[in-house]
Structure formats: C-alpha cells, structure tokens
XYZ file of C-alpha atoms in Angstrom:
545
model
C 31.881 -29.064 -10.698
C 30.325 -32.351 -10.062
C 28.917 -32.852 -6.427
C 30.663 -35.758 -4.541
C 28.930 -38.078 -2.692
C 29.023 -38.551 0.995
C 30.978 -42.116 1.436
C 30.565 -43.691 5.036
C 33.761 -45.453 4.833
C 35.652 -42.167 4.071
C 34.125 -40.486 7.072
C 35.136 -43.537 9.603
C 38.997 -42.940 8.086
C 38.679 -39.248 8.305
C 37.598 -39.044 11.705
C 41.227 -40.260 12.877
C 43.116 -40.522 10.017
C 46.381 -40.976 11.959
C 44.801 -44.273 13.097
C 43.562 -45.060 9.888
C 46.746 -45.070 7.805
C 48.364 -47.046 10.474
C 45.791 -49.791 10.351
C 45.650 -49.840 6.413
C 49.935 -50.450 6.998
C 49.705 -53.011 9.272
C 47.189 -54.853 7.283
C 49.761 -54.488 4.468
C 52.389 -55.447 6.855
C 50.910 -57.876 8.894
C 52.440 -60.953 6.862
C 55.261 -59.975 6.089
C 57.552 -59.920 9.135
C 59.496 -63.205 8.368
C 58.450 -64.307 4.550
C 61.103 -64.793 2.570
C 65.240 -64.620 3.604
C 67.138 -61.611 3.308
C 68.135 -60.271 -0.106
C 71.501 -58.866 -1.882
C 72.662 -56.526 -1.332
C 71.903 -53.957 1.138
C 69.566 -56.485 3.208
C 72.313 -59.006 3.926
C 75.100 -56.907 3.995
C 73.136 -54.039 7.199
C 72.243 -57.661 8.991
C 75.992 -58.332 9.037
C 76.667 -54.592 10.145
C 73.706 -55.177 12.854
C 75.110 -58.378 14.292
C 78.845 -57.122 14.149
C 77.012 -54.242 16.410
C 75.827 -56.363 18.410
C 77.968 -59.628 19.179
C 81.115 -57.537 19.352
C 80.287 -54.336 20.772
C 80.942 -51.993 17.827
C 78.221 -49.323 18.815
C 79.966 -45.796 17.932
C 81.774 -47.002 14.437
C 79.883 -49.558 12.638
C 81.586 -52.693 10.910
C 81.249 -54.771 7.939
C 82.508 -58.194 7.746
C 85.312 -57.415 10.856
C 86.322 -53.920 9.566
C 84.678 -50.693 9.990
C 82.368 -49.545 7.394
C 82.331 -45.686 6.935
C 78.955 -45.972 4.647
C 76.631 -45.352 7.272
C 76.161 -44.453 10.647
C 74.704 -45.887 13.437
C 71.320 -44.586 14.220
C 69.326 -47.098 12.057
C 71.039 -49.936 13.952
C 70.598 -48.324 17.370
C 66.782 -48.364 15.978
C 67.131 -52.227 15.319
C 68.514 -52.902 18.601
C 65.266 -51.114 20.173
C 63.027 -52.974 18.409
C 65.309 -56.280 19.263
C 65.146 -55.890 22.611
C 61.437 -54.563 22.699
C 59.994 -57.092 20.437
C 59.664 -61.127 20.569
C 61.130 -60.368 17.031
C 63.962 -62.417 16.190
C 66.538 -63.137 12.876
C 65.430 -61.703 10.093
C 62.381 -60.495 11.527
C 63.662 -57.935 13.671
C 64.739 -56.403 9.898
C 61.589 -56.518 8.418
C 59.479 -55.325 11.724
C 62.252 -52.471 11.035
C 60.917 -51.691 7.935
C 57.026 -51.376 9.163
C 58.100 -49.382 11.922
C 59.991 -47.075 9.883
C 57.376 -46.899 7.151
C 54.793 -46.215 9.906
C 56.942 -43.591 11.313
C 57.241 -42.052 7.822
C 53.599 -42.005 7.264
C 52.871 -39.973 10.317
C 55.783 -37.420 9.442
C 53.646 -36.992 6.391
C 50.353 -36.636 8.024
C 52.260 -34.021 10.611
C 53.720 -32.401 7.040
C 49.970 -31.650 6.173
C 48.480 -30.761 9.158
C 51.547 -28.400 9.604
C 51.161 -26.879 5.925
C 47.735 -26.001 6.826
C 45.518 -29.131 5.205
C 42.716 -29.950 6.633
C 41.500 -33.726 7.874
C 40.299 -34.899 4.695
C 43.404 -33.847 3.022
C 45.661 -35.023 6.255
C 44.094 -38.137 5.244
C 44.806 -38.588 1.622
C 48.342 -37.741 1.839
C 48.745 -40.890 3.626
C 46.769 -43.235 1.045
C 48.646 -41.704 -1.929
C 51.536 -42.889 0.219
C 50.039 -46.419 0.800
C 48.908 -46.880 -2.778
C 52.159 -45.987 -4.100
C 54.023 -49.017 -5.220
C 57.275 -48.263 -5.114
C 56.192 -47.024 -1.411
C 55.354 -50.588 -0.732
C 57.906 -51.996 -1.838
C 60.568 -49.800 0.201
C 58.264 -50.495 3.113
C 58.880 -54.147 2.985
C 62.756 -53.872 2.446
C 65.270 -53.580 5.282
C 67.102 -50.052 4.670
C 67.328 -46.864 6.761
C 66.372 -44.709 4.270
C 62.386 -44.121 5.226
C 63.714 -43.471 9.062
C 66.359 -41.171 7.407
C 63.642 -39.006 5.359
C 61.491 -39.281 8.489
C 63.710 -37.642 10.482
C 64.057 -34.696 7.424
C 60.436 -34.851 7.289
C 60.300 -33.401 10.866
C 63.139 -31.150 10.510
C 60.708 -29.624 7.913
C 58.394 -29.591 10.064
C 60.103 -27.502 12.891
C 61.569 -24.843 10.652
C 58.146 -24.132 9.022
C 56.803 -23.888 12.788
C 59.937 -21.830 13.872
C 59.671 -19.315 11.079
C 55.910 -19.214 12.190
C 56.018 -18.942 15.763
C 56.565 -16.952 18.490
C 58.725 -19.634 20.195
C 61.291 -19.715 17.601
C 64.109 -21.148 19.543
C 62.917 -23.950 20.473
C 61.475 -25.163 17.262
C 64.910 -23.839 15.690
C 66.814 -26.280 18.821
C 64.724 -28.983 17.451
C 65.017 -28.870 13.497
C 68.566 -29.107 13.851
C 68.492 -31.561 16.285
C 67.033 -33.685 14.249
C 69.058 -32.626 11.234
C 71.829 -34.115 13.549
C 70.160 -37.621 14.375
C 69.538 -37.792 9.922
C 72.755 -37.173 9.560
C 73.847 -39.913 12.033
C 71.567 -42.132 10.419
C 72.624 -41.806 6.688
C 74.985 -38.685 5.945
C 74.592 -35.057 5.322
C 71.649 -34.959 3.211
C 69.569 -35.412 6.155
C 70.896 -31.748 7.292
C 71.068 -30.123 3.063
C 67.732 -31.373 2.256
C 65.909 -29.146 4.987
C 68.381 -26.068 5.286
C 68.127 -25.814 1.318
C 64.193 -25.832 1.726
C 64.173 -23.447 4.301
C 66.502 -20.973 2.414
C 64.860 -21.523 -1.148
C 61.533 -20.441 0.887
C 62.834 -17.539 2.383
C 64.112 -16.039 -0.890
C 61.189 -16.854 -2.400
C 58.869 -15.199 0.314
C 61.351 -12.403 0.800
C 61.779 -12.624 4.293
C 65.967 -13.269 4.458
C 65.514 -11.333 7.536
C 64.100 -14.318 9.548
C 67.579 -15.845 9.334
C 68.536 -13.424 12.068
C 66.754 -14.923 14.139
C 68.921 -16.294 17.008
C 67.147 -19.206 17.597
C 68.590 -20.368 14.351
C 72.326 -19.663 16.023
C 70.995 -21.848 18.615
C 70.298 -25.078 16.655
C 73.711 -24.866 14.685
C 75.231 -24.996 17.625
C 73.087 -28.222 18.709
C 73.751 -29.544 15.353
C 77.556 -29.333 15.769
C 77.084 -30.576 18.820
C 75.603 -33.508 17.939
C 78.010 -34.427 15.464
C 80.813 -33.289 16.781
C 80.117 -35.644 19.422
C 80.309 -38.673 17.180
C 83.009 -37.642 14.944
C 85.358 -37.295 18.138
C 83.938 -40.925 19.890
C 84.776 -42.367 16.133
C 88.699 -40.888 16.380
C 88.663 -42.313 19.687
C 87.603 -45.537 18.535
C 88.938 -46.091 14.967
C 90.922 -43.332 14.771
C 91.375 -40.321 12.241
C 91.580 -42.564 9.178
C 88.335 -43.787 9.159
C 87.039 -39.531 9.237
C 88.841 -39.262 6.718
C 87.362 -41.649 5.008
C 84.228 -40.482 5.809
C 84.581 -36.798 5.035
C 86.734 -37.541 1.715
C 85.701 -40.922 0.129
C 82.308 -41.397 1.251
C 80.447 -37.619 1.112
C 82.991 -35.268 -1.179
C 84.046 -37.850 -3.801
C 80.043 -39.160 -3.961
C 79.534 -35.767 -4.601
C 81.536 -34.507 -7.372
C 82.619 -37.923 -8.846
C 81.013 -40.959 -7.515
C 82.867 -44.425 -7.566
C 79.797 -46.151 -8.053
C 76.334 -45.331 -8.749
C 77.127 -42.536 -11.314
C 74.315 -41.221 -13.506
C 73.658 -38.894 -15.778
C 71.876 -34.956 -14.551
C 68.349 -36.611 -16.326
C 68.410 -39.781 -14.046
C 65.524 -38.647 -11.996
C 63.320 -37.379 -14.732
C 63.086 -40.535 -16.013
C 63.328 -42.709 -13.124
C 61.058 -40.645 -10.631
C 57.732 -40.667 -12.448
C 58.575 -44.587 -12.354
C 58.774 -44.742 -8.844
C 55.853 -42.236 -8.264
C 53.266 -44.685 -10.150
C 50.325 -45.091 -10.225
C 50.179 -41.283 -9.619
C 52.344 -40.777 -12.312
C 49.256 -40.473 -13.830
C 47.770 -37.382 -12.470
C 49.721 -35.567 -15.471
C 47.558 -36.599 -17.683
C 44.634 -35.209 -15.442
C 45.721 -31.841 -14.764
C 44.195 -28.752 -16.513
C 47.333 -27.163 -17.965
C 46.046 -24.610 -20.075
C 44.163 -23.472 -17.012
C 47.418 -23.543 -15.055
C 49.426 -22.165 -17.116
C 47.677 -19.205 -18.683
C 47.990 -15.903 -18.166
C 45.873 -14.936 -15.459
C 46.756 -18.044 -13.398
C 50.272 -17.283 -13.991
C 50.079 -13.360 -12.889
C 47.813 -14.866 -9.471
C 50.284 -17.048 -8.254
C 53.042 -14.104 -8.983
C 50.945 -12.199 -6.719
C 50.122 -13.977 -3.725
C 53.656 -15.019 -3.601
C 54.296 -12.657 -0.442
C 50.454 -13.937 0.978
C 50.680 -16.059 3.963
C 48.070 -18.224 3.224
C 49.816 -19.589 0.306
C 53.140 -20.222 2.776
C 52.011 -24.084 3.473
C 51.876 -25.033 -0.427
C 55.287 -23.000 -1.195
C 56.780 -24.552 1.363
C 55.609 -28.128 0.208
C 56.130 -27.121 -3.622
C 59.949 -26.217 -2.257
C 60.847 -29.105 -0.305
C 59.895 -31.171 -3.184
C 61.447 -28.929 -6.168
C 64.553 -28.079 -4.391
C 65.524 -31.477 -3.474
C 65.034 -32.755 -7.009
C 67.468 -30.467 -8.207
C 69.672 -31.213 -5.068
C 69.473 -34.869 -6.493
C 70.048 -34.176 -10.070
C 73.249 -32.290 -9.168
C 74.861 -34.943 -7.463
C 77.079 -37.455 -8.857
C 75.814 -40.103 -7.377
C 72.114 -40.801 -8.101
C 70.484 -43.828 -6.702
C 66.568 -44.038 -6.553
C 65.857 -44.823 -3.183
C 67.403 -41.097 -2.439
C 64.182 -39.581 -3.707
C 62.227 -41.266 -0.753
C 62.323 -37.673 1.082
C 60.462 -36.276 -1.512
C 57.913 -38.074 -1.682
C 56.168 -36.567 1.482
C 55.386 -33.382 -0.038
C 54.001 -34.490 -3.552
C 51.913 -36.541 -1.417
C 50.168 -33.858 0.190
C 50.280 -31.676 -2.808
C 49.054 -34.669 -4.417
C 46.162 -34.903 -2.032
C 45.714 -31.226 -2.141
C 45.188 -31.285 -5.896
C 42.559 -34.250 -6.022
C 40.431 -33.209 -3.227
C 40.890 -28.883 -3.223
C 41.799 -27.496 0.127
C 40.747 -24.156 1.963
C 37.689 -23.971 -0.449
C 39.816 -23.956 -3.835
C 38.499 -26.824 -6.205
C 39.944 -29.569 -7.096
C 42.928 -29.085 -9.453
C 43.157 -32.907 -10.689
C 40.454 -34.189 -12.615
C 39.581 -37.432 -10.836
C 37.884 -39.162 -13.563
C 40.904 -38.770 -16.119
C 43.337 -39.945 -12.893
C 41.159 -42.960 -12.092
C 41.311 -43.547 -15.797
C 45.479 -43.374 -15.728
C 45.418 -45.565 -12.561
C 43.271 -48.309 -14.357
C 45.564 -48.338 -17.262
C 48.981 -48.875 -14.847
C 46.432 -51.506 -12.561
C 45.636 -53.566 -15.926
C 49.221 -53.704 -17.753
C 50.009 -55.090 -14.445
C 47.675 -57.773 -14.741
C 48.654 -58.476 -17.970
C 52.150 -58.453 -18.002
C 52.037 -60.859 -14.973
C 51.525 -63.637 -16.887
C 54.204 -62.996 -19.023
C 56.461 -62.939 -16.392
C 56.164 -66.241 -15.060
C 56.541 -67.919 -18.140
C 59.448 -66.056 -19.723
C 61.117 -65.926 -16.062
C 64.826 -66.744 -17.399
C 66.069 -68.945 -14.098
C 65.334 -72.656 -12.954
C 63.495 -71.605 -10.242
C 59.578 -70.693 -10.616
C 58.007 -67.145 -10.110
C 54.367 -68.364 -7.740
C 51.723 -66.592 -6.955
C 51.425 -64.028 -9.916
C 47.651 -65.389 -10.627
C 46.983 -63.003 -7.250
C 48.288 -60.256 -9.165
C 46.389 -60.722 -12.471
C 43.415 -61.512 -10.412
C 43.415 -58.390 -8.099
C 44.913 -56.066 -10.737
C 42.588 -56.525 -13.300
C 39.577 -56.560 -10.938
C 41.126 -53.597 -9.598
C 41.677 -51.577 -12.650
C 37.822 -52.627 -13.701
C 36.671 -51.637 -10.653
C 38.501 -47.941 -11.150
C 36.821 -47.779 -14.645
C 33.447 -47.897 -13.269
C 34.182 -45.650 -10.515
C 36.122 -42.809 -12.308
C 33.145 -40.486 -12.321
C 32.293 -41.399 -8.116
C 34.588 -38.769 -6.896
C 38.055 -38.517 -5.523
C 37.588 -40.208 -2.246
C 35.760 -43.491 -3.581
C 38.621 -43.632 -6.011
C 41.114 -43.466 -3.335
C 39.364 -46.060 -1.286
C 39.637 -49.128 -3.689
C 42.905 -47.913 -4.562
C 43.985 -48.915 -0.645
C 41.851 -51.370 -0.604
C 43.610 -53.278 -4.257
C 46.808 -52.431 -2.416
C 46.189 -54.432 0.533
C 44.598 -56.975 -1.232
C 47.663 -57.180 -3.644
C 50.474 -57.264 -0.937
C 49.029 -60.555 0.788
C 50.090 -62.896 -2.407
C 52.966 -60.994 -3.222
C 54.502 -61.445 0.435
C 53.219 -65.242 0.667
C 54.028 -66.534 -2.408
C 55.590 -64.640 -5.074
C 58.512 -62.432 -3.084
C 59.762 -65.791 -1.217
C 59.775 -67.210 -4.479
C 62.568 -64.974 -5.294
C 64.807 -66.012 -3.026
C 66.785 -68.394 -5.101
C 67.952 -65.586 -7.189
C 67.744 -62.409 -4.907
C 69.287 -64.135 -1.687
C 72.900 -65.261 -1.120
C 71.494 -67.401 1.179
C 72.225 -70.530 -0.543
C 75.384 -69.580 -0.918
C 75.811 -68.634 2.546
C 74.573 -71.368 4.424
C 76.968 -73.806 2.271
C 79.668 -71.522 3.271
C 78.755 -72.099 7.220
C 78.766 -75.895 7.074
C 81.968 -76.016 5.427
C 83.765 -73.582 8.060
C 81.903 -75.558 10.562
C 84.101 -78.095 9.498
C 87.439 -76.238 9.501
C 87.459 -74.526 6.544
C 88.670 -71.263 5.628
C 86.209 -68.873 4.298
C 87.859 -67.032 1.449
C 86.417 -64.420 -1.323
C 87.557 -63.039 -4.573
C 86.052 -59.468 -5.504
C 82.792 -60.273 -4.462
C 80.350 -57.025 -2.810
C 81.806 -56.811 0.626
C 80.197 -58.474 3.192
C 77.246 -60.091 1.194
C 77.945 -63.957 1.835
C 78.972 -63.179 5.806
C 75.663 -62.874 7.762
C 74.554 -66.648 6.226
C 77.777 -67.924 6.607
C 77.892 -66.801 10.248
C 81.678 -65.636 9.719
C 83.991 -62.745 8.632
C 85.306 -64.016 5.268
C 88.585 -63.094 3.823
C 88.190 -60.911 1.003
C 90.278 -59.796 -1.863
C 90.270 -58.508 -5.176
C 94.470 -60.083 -5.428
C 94.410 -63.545 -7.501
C 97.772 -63.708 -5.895
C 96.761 -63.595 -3.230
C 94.040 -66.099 -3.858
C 96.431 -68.628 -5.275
C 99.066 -67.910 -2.080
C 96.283 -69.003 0.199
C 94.999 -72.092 -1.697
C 99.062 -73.170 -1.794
C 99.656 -72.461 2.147
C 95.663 -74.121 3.286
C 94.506 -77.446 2.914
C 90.834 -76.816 3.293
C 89.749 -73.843 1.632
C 86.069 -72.505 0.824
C 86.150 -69.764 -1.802
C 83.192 -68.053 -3.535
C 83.654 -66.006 -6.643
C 81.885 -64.649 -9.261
C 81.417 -66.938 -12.177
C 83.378 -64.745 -14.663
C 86.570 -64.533 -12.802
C 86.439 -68.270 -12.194
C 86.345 -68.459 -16.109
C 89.229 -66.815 -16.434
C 91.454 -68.064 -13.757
C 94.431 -69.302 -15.820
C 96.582 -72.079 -14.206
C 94.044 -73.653 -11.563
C 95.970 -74.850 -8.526
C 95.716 -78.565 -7.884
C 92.734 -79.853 -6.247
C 89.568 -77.492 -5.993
C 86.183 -77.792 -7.502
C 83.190 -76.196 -8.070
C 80.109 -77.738 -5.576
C 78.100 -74.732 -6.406
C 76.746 -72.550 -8.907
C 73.744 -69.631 -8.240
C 72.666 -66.876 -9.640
C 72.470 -64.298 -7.738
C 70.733 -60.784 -8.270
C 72.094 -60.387 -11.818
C 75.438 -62.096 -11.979
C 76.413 -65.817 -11.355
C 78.888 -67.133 -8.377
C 80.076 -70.083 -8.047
C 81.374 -71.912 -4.342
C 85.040 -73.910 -4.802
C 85.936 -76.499 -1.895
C 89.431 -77.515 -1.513
C-alpha cells in the first residue's frame, strides 16, 4: 500500500474538524443569503406558509394561501421565526440564512454520527467534505426546505439509540431519541420517527440482541414521543378542528403511502436517481475492489464478526443507510429530496472506505476515485457551454464560463493528483467546490429567475390588487403566486366558477396556466392577456379585466 504523504493543510482541518467544515460552509454560503428571488414551488409557496405564521398568528396549524395546509408541520417555521427575530435577516433572506443554518446543523449531526460510530478525527473529518463536495448537497443547502433540519433531527435520534443501546444510562439517551423522533415528526411527518426505529430494530436482529428492547428506558421515550405529539394533534383539534387530523392521518401520511396522489414512482426510482444525487462519489464504484469484497473468505469474515462489538459502529451506519433505502423504495410516493437522511451514513462509510479506520486499509482505491471524480468535474465543464447556447427561453443562462473554467481546472488538477493520496484528493475537491459556488450564486442561479420564479408574475398580480382588483386563479399549484402578490388569491379548479366571477366583478386579475387559457371556449367579454411567463416547466399567462 502506497505511503501517504503528510499534508499541512489536512492537519490544520483535522485538528478541529467541527470548525473546519463549518468554515468551508460558510465560505460556500457566504454569498448567497439574498441572490436571486425565491423559486417555484416549494420556496414560494413555505414563504407564504411563513408569513401566514406570522402576520396572522397561525402558530399550532400552519396555512397556505388563508387555509390550513396539513402538508407540514410547524417546526421548520418556528426555526425561521428564530432566526427572524435573531438575525438582521430580512425577506427572502431569512429563507436562505435558513438553509445554511440547517445545512450547518446537518453537517455536525454527521460529524457527531462518526465520532459516535467509533471514527476517528481524520475520518470525523472526511465525512463532512464528502458532504460539502457533494453537489446535490450544495444545491439542497442553498434551497429553502425543511428537509436537512428534518434528517438532522433523525440524524441525532440515531445517534441516541446507538448511545442508549451502549450505555449504562439508557434512559436517558432512550428519553432523548424519541424526543427528537417527536420534534422530526413535527417538522415533516412520520418518517422522522420510522427512519430511526427501523434502524434500530434492523440492528438488533442483525446483532442478535432483541433482548435490549426490554429495556425500560425504551418504554420511557414512547411515552415522551406520544407525548409530544399528542400534544400537537390535540392543540390542532382545538384550533382547526378534527377535519384537518383527518386529513392529516388519512390524505397526507396513509394515502402517500400506499397510493400517492402525486409524486408516484416506480419501486426502482431510487436506484436510478440516488447514484445521481450522490455524484461525484458515485464514482467510488468504480474504485472498489469487488472481487476482494466479495470472495469467499471476506464473505465468511464479515459472517463472523457479525456478533463482534467492534464492528457495531459500521453495522449500524451500513443499516441506517440500507434500511432506509428500502423504506424509500416501498413507498408510493418517492421524491428525491427524501433520501437526504441517508446521506449521513454513506458519508462516513464513504470516508471510512477512502481513508481505512481502526488500522484496516483503505477499501477505495483513491487513484481510480480521483480518476471517476475528474471525469464527472470535466463533462461538467464541457457540457456548460452547451447549455447556454441551446438554453430554450428568451432569457440568458450567465456566468457558466465560471463553471467551465473551475471544472475543467478542477478535473485537471484531480488527474495529476490521483496517485497523492486520499486526503490531497479531498482537499481540491472542497476547495473546486467553493470556488464553483461563488459564480453559480452571483451570476448563473439569479439568472434563472425568469423561468424558476413566479415572481414576475407575482409582483404584477400586487399592483393590480393594489388597485382594486380581485386576485383570482384557475388550477394553478396552491399558493405559488401569493407571497409576491402579497395576497390570498382565490383559487379554483371550476371554469364555472371562473366565468361566474368574471360576470359578477368588474376588475378582475386572473392567472392561469397557458393550456387551459387555450382551451377556454366562449371568452367572456372584455379580458386580455398582459402577461405571458414561463415558469418552471409550464407557461401561465396573467388576464386583466
């Protein structure tokens, strides 16, 4: 095995690398906090929910464009109104501070994963850089959505079972994972209480220690978890009453379930999208000794150390991440952010396998990974170019000479490093990354805008109203138009109703997809089109009358 050499940079990061990630994030971070305007759907449509929150009081039961929205709870919104108040962050800032805050939060639940699992600094360390390097990671970490404060808080319900099955002090570990099973729940639904009990079970079984669950401490924490929820589920029948539980229990967890509305893919959906998401370390597939792995010998080893407690940190992370994909893969509803809570544990198996752990060698061959990454940095750079010119609106894509610029000096730069070791490797990775996510947030995201934002749309909407109009919309994704247009807006899916309301108004302002306005037969008297845009992947178009 080849002899890596000592890098002074790596030892500054390992020596804190709590500190270290942080400060790689917020130099990923630091420019983004009010860049470009807020995009369709989910980014527009939780500012509404936020501002409904907060101008009218709605704290227990959230609400979407003046009616209570069952989809989500209300922790990630309490979270926004901390940083609100806490911050000089205003608008759409306060989102997008939300996002860094929540990625930062996930990064340490990872680092706490590893350290908990057993890793040692180095590997503590590169868990979080396989994190920051991963682009879809990026991505999610500049995008207002509760879902990397949701899979933080299942992080750290991990966390505390693996201690409480490991401790003397069971209880109060026990007390705490379910707490915090209760506070994931009440931040995005009842994943954030399956994802860890299914872990902890699937590790039991395989360990063969079922007896643990009689451990009362475990009684304990139910009862905290029901508790918890309990608690909200009676304030929200208080509040809204028993319809909107039911519409929780029934429309919103049991039908996504077993037959999902929307979002409804196939069982494969994740083995095809998930290696997508998980570039560039997709590539560490292709670096992996397989014959080694799975031969004989190995095969018979890992059967027998399977009731050793020195291999209990890498079952548990290998279950966590295994179990939840098949969790995933079950449900009818599959949408790709949902994998975000796996990601934390193929991180630090990641690291694990690149830099060995507890004396074991390294697993992935880093030259053949730095090789893979390369390849995904330089089809990057090339296909960059091709994007701007055959982007297919009116409005211009900027800034993508960054990308071929720092992509393909990037993936040139992994080329001539692929036989440095793993830790110089992972160093220009972070440092690309960075590099990379300063254009993209100045220039080439907010360049987006006229095509991801309903914005435009939006604001129109506002000065119209502003004027005595009445904001009206025809089966249009609820609440999307309503945080720019600084109003609840009618909506309804009822052309007859649509055509009552232009008869019995003399100023109307209606938005409606392009399609529908198409194939409206018999026009009423006196409306007209004053805007078209194109908006994520469908036109609407804005009629005055």
């Amino acid at each position: 095995m080849r002899h890596e050499k000592k890098s002074l940079a790596w030892d500054i990061l390992e020596s804190s690398p709590w500190l270290s990630v942080l400060f790689l994030l917020f130099l990923q971070s630091v420019f983004t906090m009010d860049y470009r305007s807020l995009w369709f759907s989910d980014e527009v449509r939780y500012a509404n929910v936020y501002h409904q929150m907060k101008d009218a009081g709605h704290w227990l039961v959230m609400y979407l464009n003046g009616v209570p929205y069952p989809d989500k709870p209300p922790v990630y919104f309490w979270f926004l109104s901390l940083i609100d108040n806490l911050t000089p962050a205003d608008g759409p800032s306060v989102f997008f501070l939300g996002s860094a805050v929540s990625a930062a939060i996930f990064l340490v639940s990872t680092l706490a994963l590893a350290k908990t699992l057993g890793c040692g600094k180095k590997t503590v360390l590169a868990s979080g850089l396989v994190l920051l390097t991963n682009i879809f990671f990026a991505g999610i970490a500049h995008y207002s959505r509760m879902d990397l404060l949701f899979a933080s808080f299942i992080i750290w319900a991990n966390i505390c079972l693996y201690k409480g099955f490991h401790s003397r002090s069971t209880a109060r570990w026990f007390i705490a994972a379910f707490a915090l099973m209760g506070v994931a729940t009440l931040t995005k639904g009842p994943l954030g209480l399956i994802f860890p009990i299914l872990t902890a079970v699937c590790f039991l079984g395989w360990k063969k220690r079922f007896f643990l669950l009689r451990d009362k401490g475990l009684a304990k924490g139910f009862a905290v978890l029901l508790a918890i929820l309990a608690a909200w589920v009676v304030g929200a029948m208080i509040v809204d009453g028993t319809s909107f539980i039911h519409n929780i229990f029934y429309k919103q967890i049991y039908q996504r379930a077993v037959s999902s509305f929307h979002h409804e893919e196939p069982f494969q959906y994740y083995l095809i999208a998930f290696p997508l998401a998980w570039l560039p370390w997709t590539t560490a597939i292709f670096a992996l000794p397989f014959k080694k792995l799975f031969c004989t010998d190995s095969l018979a080893a890992f059967l027998a150390a399977r009731n050793d407690d020195a291999t209990d940190g890498r079952d548990w992370a290998w279950i966590m991440f295994i179990s939840g994909f098949v969790l995933l893969s079950c449900l009818s509803i599959k949408v790709l952010i949902y994998i975000l809570p796996l990601f934390a544990p193929l991180a630090v198996l990641t690291a694990r396998g690149l830099l060995g752990e507890g004396g074991n060698p390294p697993a992935i061959n880093s030259a053949r990974m730095w090789i893979g990454v390369a390849v995904v940095y330089l089809v990057l750079a090339v296909a960059a170019p091709f994007a701007e010119a055959f982007f297919p609106f009116d409005s211009a894509l900027r800034g993508l000479s960054f990308t071929v610029l720092i992509m393909g000096v990037g993936g040139l730069g992994m080329l001539a490093l692929r036989n440095s070791g793993a830790k110089r490797g992972l160093l220009l990775m972070a440092v690309v990354m960075v590099l990379w996510l300063q254009p993209l947030a100045l220039y080439t995201l907010p360049s987006l805008d006229p095509v991801m934002s309903p914005r435009q749309t939006g604001e129109m909407m506002k000065h119209y109203v502003e004027q005595g109009s009445y904001p009206l919309a025809h089966k249009i994704y609820s609440g999307i138009f309503s945080y720019y247009a600084g109003t609840d807006i009618h909506e309804t899916s009822d052309m007859d109703e649509i055509n009552s309301l232009l008869n019995q108004k003399d100023d109307v302002i209606l938005v409606m997809q392009k399609k529908y306005y198409d194939k409206w037969k018999d026009k009423p008297d006196g409306i007209r089109v004053i805007n078209e845009q194109f908006i994520s992947d469908r036109p609407y178009v804005l009629i005055k009358k």
